XYZ file of C-alpha atoms in Angstrom:
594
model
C 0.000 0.000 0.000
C 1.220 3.483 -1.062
C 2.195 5.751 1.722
C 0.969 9.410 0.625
C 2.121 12.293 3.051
C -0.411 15.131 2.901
C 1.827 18.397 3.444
C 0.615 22.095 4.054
C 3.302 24.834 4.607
C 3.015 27.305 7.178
C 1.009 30.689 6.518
C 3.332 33.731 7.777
C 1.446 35.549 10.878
C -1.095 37.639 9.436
C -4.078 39.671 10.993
C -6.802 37.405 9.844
C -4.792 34.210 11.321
C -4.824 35.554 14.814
C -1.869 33.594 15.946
C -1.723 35.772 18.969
C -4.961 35.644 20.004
C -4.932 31.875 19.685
C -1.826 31.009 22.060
C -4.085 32.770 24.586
C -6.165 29.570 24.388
C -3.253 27.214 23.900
C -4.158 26.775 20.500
C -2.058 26.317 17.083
C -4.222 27.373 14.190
C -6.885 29.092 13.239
C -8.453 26.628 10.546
C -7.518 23.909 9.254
C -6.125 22.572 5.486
C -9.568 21.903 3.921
C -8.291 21.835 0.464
C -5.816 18.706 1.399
C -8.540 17.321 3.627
C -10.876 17.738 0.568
C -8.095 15.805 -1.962
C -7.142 13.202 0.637
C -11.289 12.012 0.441
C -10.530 11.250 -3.124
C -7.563 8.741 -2.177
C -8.781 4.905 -2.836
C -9.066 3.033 0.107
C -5.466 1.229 -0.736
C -3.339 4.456 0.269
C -1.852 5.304 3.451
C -2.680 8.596 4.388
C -0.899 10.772 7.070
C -1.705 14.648 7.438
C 1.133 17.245 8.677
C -0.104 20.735 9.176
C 3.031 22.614 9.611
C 1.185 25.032 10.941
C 0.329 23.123 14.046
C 3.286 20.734 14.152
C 6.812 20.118 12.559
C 7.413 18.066 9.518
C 9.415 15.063 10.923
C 12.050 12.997 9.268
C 10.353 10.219 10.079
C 8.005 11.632 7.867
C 9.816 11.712 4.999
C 11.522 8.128 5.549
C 7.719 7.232 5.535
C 6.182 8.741 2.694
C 6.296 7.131 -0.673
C 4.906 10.917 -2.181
C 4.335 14.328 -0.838
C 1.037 16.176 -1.924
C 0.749 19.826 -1.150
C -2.171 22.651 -1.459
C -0.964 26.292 -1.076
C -2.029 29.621 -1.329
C 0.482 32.104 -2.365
C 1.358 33.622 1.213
C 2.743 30.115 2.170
C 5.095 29.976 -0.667
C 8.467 30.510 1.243
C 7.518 27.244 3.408
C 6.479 25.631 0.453
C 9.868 25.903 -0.892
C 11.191 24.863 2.073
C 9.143 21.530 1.757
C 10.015 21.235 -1.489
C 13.688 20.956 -1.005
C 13.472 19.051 1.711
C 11.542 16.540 0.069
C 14.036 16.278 -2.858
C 16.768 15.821 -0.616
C 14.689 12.502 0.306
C 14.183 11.691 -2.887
C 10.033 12.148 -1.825
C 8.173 13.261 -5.263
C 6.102 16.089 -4.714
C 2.775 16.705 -6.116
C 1.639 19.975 -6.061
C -2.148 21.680 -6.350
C -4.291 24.651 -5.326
C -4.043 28.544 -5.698
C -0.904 29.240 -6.058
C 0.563 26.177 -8.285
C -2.500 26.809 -10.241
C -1.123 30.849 -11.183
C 2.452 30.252 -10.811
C 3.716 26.546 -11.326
C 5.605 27.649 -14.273
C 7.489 29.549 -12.385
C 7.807 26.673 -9.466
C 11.064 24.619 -9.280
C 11.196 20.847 -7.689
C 7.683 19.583 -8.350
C 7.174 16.587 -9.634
C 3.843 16.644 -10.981
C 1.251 19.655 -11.201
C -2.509 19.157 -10.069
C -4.084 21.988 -10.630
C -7.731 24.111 -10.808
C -10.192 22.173 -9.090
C -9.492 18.441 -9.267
C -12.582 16.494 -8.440
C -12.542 15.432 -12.288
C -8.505 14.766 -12.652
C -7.143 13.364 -9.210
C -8.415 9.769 -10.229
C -6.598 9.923 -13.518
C -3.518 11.426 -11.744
C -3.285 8.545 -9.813
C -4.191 5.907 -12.111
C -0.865 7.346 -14.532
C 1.067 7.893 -11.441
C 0.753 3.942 -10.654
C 0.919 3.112 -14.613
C 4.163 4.935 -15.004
C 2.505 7.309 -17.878
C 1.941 10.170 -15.198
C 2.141 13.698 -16.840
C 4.114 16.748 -15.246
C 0.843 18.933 -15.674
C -2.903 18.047 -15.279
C -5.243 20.806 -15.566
C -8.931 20.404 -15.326
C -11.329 20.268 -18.623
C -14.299 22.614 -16.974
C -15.144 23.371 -13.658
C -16.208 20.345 -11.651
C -20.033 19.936 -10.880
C -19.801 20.468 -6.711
C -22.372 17.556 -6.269
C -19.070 15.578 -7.128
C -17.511 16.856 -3.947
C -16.252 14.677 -1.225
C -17.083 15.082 2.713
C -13.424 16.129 3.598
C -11.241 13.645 6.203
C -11.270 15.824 9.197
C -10.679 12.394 10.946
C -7.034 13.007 9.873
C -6.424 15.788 12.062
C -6.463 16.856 15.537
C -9.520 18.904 15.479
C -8.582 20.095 19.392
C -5.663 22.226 17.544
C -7.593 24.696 15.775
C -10.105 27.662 16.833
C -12.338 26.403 14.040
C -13.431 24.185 11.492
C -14.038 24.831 7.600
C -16.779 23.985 5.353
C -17.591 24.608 2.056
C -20.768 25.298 0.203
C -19.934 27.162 -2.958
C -16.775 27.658 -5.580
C -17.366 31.419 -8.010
C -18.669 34.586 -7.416
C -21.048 36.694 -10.102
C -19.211 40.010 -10.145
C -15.814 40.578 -11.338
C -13.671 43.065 -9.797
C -10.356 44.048 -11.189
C -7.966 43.129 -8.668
C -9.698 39.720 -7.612
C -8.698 36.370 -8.855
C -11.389 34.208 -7.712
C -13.507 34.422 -10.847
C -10.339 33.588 -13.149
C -9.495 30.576 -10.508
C -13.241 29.191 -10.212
C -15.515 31.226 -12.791
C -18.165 33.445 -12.265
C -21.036 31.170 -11.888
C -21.618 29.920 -8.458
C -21.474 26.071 -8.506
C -22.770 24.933 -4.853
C -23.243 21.537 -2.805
C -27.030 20.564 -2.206
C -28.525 21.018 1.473
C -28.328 17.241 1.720
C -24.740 17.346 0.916
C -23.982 20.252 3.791
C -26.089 18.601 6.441
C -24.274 15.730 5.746
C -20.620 17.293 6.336
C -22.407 19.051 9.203
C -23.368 15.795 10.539
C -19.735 14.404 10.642
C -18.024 17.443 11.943
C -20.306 16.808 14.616
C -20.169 12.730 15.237
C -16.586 13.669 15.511
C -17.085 16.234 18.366
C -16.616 19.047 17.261
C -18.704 21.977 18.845
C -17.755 26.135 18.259
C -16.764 28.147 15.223
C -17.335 26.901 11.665
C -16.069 28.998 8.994
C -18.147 28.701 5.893
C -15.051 29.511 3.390
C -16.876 30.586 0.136
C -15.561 33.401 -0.968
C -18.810 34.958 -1.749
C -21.619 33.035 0.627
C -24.500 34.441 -1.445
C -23.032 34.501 -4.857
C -26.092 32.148 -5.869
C -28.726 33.225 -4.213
C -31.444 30.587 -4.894
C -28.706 27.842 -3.833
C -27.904 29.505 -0.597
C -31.890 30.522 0.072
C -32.814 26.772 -0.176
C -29.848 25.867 2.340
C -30.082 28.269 4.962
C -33.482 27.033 6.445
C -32.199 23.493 6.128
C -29.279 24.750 8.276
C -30.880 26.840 10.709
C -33.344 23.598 11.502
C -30.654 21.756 12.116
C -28.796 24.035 14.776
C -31.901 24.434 16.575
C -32.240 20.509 16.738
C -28.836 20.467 18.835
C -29.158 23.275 20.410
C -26.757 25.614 17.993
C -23.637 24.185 18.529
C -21.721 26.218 15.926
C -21.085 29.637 15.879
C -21.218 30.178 11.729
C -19.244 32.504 9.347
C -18.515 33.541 6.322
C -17.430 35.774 3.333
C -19.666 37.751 1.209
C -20.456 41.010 -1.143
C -22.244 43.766 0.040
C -25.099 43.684 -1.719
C -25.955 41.102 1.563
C -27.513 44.385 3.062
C -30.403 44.581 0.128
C -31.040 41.051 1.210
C -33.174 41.443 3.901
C -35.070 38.183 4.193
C -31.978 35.992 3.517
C -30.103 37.865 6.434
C -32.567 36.910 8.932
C -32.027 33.229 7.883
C -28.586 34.032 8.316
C -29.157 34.493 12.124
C -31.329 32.115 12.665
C -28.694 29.211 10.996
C -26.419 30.828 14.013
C -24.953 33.160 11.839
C -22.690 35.992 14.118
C -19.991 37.515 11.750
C -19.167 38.202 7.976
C -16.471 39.146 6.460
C -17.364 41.996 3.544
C -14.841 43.654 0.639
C -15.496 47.220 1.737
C -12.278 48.148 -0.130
C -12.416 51.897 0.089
C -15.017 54.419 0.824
C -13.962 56.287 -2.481
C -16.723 55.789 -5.089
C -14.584 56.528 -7.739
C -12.191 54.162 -7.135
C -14.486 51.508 -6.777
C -16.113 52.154 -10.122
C -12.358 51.799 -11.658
C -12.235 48.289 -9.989
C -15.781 47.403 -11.122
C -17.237 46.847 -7.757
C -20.759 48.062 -8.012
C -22.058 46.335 -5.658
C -20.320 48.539 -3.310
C -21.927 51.393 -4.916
C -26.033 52.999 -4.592
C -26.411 55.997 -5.948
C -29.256 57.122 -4.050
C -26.721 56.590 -0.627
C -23.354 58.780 -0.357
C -22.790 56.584 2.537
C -24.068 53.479 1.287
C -21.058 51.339 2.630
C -21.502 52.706 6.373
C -25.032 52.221 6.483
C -24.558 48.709 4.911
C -22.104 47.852 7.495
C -24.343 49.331 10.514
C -27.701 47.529 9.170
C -25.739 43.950 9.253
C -24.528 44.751 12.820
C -28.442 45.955 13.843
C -29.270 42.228 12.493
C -27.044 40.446 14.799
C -23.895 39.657 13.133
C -20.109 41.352 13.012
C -18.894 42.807 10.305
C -14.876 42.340 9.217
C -13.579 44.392 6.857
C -11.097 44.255 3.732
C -9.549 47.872 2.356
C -6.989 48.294 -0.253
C -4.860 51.267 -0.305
C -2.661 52.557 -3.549
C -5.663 51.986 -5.837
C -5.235 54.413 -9.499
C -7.939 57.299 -7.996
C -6.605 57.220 -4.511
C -5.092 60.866 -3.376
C -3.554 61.839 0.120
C -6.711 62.079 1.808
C -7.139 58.339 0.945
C -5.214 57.374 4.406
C -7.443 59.302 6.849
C -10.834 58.528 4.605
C -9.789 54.929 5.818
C -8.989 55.450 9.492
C -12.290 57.500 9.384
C -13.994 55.002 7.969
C -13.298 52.053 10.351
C -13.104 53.763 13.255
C -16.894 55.090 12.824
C -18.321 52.185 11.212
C -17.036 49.904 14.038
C -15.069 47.508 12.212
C -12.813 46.142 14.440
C -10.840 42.985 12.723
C -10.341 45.840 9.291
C -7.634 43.638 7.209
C -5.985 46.707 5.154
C -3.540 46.037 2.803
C -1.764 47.514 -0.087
C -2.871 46.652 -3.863
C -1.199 43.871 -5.280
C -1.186 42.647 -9.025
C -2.266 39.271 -8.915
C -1.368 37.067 -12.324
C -4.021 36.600 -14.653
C -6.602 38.958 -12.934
C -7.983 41.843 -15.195
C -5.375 44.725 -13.326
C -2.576 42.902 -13.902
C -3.542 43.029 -17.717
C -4.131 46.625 -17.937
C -1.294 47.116 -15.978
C 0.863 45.486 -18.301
C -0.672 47.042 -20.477
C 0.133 50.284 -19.350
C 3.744 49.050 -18.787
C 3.484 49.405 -14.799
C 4.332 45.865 -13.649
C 7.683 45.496 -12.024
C 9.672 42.343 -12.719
C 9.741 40.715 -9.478
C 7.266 38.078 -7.651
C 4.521 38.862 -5.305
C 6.375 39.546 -1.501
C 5.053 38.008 1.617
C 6.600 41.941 3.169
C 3.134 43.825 3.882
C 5.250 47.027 2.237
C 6.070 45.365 -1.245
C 4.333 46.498 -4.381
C 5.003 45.041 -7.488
C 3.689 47.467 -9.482
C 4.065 51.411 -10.027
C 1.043 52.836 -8.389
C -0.421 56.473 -9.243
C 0.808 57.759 -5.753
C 4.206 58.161 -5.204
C 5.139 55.039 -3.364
C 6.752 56.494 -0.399
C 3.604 58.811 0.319
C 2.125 55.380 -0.439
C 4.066 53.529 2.232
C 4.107 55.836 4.463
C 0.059 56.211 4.587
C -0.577 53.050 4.364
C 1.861 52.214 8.079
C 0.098 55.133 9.325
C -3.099 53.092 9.016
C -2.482 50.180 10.429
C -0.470 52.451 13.337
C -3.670 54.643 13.829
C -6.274 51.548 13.988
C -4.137 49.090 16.041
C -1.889 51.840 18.013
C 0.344 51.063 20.504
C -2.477 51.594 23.345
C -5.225 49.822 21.577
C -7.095 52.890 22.636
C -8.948 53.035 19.537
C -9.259 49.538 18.545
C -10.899 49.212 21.967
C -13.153 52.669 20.886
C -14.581 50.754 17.309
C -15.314 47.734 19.902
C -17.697 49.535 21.974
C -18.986 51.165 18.343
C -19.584 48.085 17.448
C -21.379 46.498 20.911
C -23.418 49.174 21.366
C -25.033 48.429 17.457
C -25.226 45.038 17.875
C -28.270 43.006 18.257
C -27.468 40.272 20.875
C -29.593 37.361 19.254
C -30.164 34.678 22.350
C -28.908 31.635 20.668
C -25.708 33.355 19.005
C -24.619 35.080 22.075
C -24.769 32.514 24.910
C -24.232 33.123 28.347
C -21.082 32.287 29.938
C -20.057 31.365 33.590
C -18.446 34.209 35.420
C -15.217 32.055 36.578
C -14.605 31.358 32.411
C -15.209 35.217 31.881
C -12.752 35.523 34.930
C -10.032 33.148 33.594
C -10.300 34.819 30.387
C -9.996 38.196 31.248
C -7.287 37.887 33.743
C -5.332 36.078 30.630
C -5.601 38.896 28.670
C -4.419 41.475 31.059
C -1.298 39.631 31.938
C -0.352 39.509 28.134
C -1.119 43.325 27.846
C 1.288 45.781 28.122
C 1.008 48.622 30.869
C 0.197 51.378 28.243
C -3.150 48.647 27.491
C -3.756 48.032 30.552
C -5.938 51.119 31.609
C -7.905 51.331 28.160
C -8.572 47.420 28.737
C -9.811 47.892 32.504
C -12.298 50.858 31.165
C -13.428 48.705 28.259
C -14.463 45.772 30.102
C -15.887 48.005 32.948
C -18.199 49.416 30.568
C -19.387 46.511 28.071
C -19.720 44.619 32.283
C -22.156 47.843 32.942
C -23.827 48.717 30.324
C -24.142 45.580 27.930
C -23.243 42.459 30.139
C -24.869 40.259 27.803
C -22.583 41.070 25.263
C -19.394 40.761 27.621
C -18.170 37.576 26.033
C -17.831 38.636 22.475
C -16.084 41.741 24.265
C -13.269 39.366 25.488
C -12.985 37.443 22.795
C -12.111 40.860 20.405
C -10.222 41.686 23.154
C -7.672 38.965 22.719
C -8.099 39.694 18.816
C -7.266 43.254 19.176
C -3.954 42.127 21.515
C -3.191 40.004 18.262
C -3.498 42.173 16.143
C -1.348 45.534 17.772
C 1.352 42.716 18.402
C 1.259 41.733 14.314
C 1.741 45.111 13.744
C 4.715 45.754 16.137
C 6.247 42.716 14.317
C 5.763 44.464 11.442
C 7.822 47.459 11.873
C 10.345 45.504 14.102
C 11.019 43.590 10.806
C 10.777 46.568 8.543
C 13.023 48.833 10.774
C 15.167 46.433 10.912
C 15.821 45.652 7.038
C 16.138 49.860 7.376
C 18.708 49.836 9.868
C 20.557 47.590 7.371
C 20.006 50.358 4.831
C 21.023 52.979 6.567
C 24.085 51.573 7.997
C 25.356 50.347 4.343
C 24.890 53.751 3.199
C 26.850 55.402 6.112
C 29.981 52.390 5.324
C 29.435 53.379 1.719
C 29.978 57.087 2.662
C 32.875 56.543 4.238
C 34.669 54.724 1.870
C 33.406 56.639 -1.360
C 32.146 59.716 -0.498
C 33.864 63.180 -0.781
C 35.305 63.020 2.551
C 36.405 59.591 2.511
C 39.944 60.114 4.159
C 41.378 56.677 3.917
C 40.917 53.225 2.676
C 37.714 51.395 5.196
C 39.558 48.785 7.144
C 38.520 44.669 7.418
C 37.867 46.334 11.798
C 35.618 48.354 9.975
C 33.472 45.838 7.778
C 33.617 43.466 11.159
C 32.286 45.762 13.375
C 29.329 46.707 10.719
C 28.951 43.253 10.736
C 28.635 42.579 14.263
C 26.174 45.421 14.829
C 23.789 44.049 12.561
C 24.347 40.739 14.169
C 23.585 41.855 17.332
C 20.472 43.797 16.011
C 19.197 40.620 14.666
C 19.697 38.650 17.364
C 17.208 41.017 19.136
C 14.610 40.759 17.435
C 11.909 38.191 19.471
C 11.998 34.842 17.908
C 8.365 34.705 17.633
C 8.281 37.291 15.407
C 10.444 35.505 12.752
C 8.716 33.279 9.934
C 9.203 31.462 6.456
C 9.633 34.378 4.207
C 10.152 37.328 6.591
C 13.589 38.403 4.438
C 15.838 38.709 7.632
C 18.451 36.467 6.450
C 18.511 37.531 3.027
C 18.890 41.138 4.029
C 21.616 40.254 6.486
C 23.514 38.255 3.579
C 22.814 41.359 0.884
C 24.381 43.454 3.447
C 27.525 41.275 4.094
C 27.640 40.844 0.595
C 27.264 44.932 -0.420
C 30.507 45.353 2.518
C 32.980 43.175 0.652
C 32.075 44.314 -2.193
C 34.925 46.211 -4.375
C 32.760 47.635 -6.565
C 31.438 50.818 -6.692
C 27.350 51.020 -5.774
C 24.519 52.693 -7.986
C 22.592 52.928 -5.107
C 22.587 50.989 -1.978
C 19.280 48.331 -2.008
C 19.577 45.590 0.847
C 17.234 42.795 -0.458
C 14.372 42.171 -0.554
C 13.564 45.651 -0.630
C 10.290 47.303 0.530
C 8.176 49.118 -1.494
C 9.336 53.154 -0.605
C 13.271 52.013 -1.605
C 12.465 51.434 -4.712
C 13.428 53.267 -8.237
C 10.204 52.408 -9.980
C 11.309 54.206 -13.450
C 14.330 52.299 -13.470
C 12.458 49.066 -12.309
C 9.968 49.224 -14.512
C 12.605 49.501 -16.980
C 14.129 46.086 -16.705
């Protein structure tokens, strides 16, 4: 029998991940690999099948020595652990198959894969296999149309260990209807929404639950009510069967805004348990938003359609997250504080902001080839990068764009803490979504908080629980619980700029060396004491930085060897980059030349 080792890199810490928040609760990950869970269903019952999340535990040599083949899924923020895997399954002469988002866009690109799965494979796996065993398998399979989702399989959450993650995933539909510049979902999965029936769902309901599992189910469609017959015909199925058990999962999901003119469906939304969604607000600049062709983000009988789309959800019962793009064509300087503005009054507190990135294949990155604005280099994990030449000079760009994410989760968490009570005080508190809760767990979990909180949080913490405890004690629970995401996500931010100030430091110190030895006053040949004591500096720089805030991908070690490399150098610099660069060190003309 065949032994196939199911692999998923690690993600890089990221807001929406919460890794943070999670350790709180002595968990490792937020959700689990449903796409490998999905493709290990389609195994025949002859294969061995073992599951390593690295983002819960270590891939083992053991592992390797075990695995007759390696199958991954990743997205592209896991690629710099993917390539990691990758060569470390080579060295053990492991073949690697390779599927999901990011093989699908960029395996021509990808180095050390065996063979290629790609799109959605519920129509190609068994043919994979059946070459791979012949001897006839191909490097590249691609799929012939998009897979009917009745042909789905009830994923193998038996081969994890469910107690390691703050939630499970499900999912109902692949596509989305509308087509907006920057996405890539509707080039990835079409823009029809193919769905499972009811009977399918209840029936991956139904094992989730035989297996144990009680609390947050994510619903990972990337647009929920992209079909709206489809989902209309499953909600009711759903909500009857939470009320059956006595609602033992709190639901959510992603969808477009448009959810707000959807009155009827939204109320079936709560009663199926329903308490957050996560909507692609983008920017509160109409013209922009008409540029990406996102009109459902737009009413022209509203001026502040998004706002009161975002408050009527919240009066219905459930949370609203929030995705914003800066560096879009019409954004101007006020674009920055139109944002803070925005989030801080709408009460959005998980807001997921992020700079505009040129995804392959999407409809920007053809007119921006078009318009000869791409930059030769790869998509960065660095939260700073741009690989393109945005309207907006990129420093202003840069520098906005960290003032953001400074402003909304500052140092203090003062006004993080200020769009939770905005928030609370808008919220319906729907009886079977927000439970009750014993005082000692409300105890334990606030005193877990505060000891992870700095003494600048401290105060604005003590106030905010003192209020929600006064004033809306029913909704105290949900307070804690964004509590501990807020403390995740100020500390993902001061990782942030640790890393970034530290690839800066590099910068600046390189271009004080190269000063010294080239510029008008240089006096005398620099010295090898010199060049070691540069060298040293930086090492001891490093070395400070905390060791959880280092991950697959985060460019330390390149930058450190660019700089070592740019000391001995002989030659004369053009400029001095340390690699990877971010975005505001960057000569885009020149760039965008090569």
């Amino acid at each position: 029998m065949p032994n196939a080792l199911l692999l998923y890199p690690k993600h890089p810490p990221t807001y929406w991940g919460n890794n943070y928040a999670l350790d709180l609760l002595g968990i490792k990950a937020a959700f689990p690999p449903l796409g490998l869970l999905t493709v290990a269903a389609m195994f025949p019952s002859r294969y061995n099948l073992r599951v390593v999340d690295l983002n819960v535990t270590p891939l083992e040599e053991s592992d390797l020595e075990w695995a007759d083949l390696a199958f991954t899924s990743t997205m592209i923020p896991q690629r710099p652990s993917l390539e990691e895997v990758v060569e470390r399954c080579n060295r053990a002469q492991v073949p690697v198959i390779a599927g999901g988002p990011h093989p699908t866009t960029f395996h021509e690109e990808m180095e050390g894969i065996d063979h290629f799965v790609l799109d959605e494979v519920e129509e190609t796996f068994s043919t994979f296999l059946r070459d791979l065993e012949n001897g006839t398998a191909r490097t590249v399979y691609r799929a012939p149309r998009k897979p009917d989702m009745s042909t789905a399989p009830i994923p193998r959450f038996d081969l994890i260990d469910m107690k390691e993650y703050h939630s499970m995933c499900l999912q109902f539909s692949r596509g989305c209807p509308f087509d907006c510049e920057f996405c890539d979902i509707t080039k990835l999965y079409g823009r029809v929404s193919r769905t499972k029936s009811p009977e399918q769902m209840v029936a991956e309901f139904d094992h989730l639950y035989e297996l144990g599992w009680r609390g947050p189910l994510f619903l990972v469609d990337d647009n929920f009510i992209g079909n709206k017959r489809e989902v209309s015909k499953l909600l009711p199925v759903i909500a009857e069967w939470q009320k059956e058990r006595g609602h033992p999962y709190a639901l959510f999901t992603e969808a477009s805004v448009n959810l707000v003119r959807m009155n009827d469906l939204m109320d079936v939304m709560i009663d199926a348990g329903f308490d957050a969604v996560f909507l692609g607000i983008e920017t509160p600049n109409p013209k922009a938003l008409k540029k990406m062709k996102k009109p459902q983000n737009l009413d022209r009988r509203d001026d502040n359609y998004l706002f009161t789309s975002v408050r009527k959800i919240q009066q219905k019962g459930m949370m609203v997250l929030g995705g914003f793009i800066l560096g879009l064509d019409d954004d101007d300087d006020n674009a920055f504080d139109a944002q803070i503005e925005f989030i801080q009054e709408a009460g959005i507190p998980i807001a997921l902001v992020g700079l505009l990135t040129a995804l392959k294949g999407t409809n920007l990155w053809t007119r921006l080839e078009r318009e000869n604005r791409l930059l030769d280099k790869p998509v960065e994990i660095d939260a700073t990068a741009l690989n393109f030449k945005p309207q907006m000079d990129p420093r202003t760009l840069v520098e906005g764009y960290l003032r953001v994410v400074g402003t909304i989760y500052d140092s203090t968490l003062e006004n993080y803490f200020e769009r939770c009570l905005t928030l609370l005080e808008n919220l319906n508190p729907i009886p079977h979504i927000y439970k009750p809760v014993s005082k000692h767990l409300l105890y334990l979990s606030i005193m877990g908080i505060r000891r992870r909180l700095t003494a600048d949080q401290l105060p604005v913490f003590s106030r905010y629980i003192a209020r929600v405890s006064r004033e809306l004690p029913r909704l105290l629970p949900l307070a804690i619980r964004l509590a501990a995401m807020g403390y995740h996500c100020e500390k993902l931010t001061r990782q942030q700029t640790v890393l970034r100030e530290f690839k800066a430091y590099l910068g600046s110190e390189l271009a004080s060396f190269n000063e010294a030895r080239w510029g008008p006053d240089a006096a005398s040949a620099v010295t090898d004491q010199v060049r070691q004591e540069a060298v040293q500096r930086a090492v001891a720089r490093q070395r400070a930085i905390p060791d959880e805030f280092r991950h697959a991908g985060d460019g330390i070690l390149e930058a450190m060897e660019a700089f070592r490399l740019a000391l001995s150098s002989e030659a004369r610099p053009a400029m001095p980059v340390i690699l990877p660069v971010a975005a505001d060190t960057v000569d885009f003309d020149e760039a965008a030349r090569s």
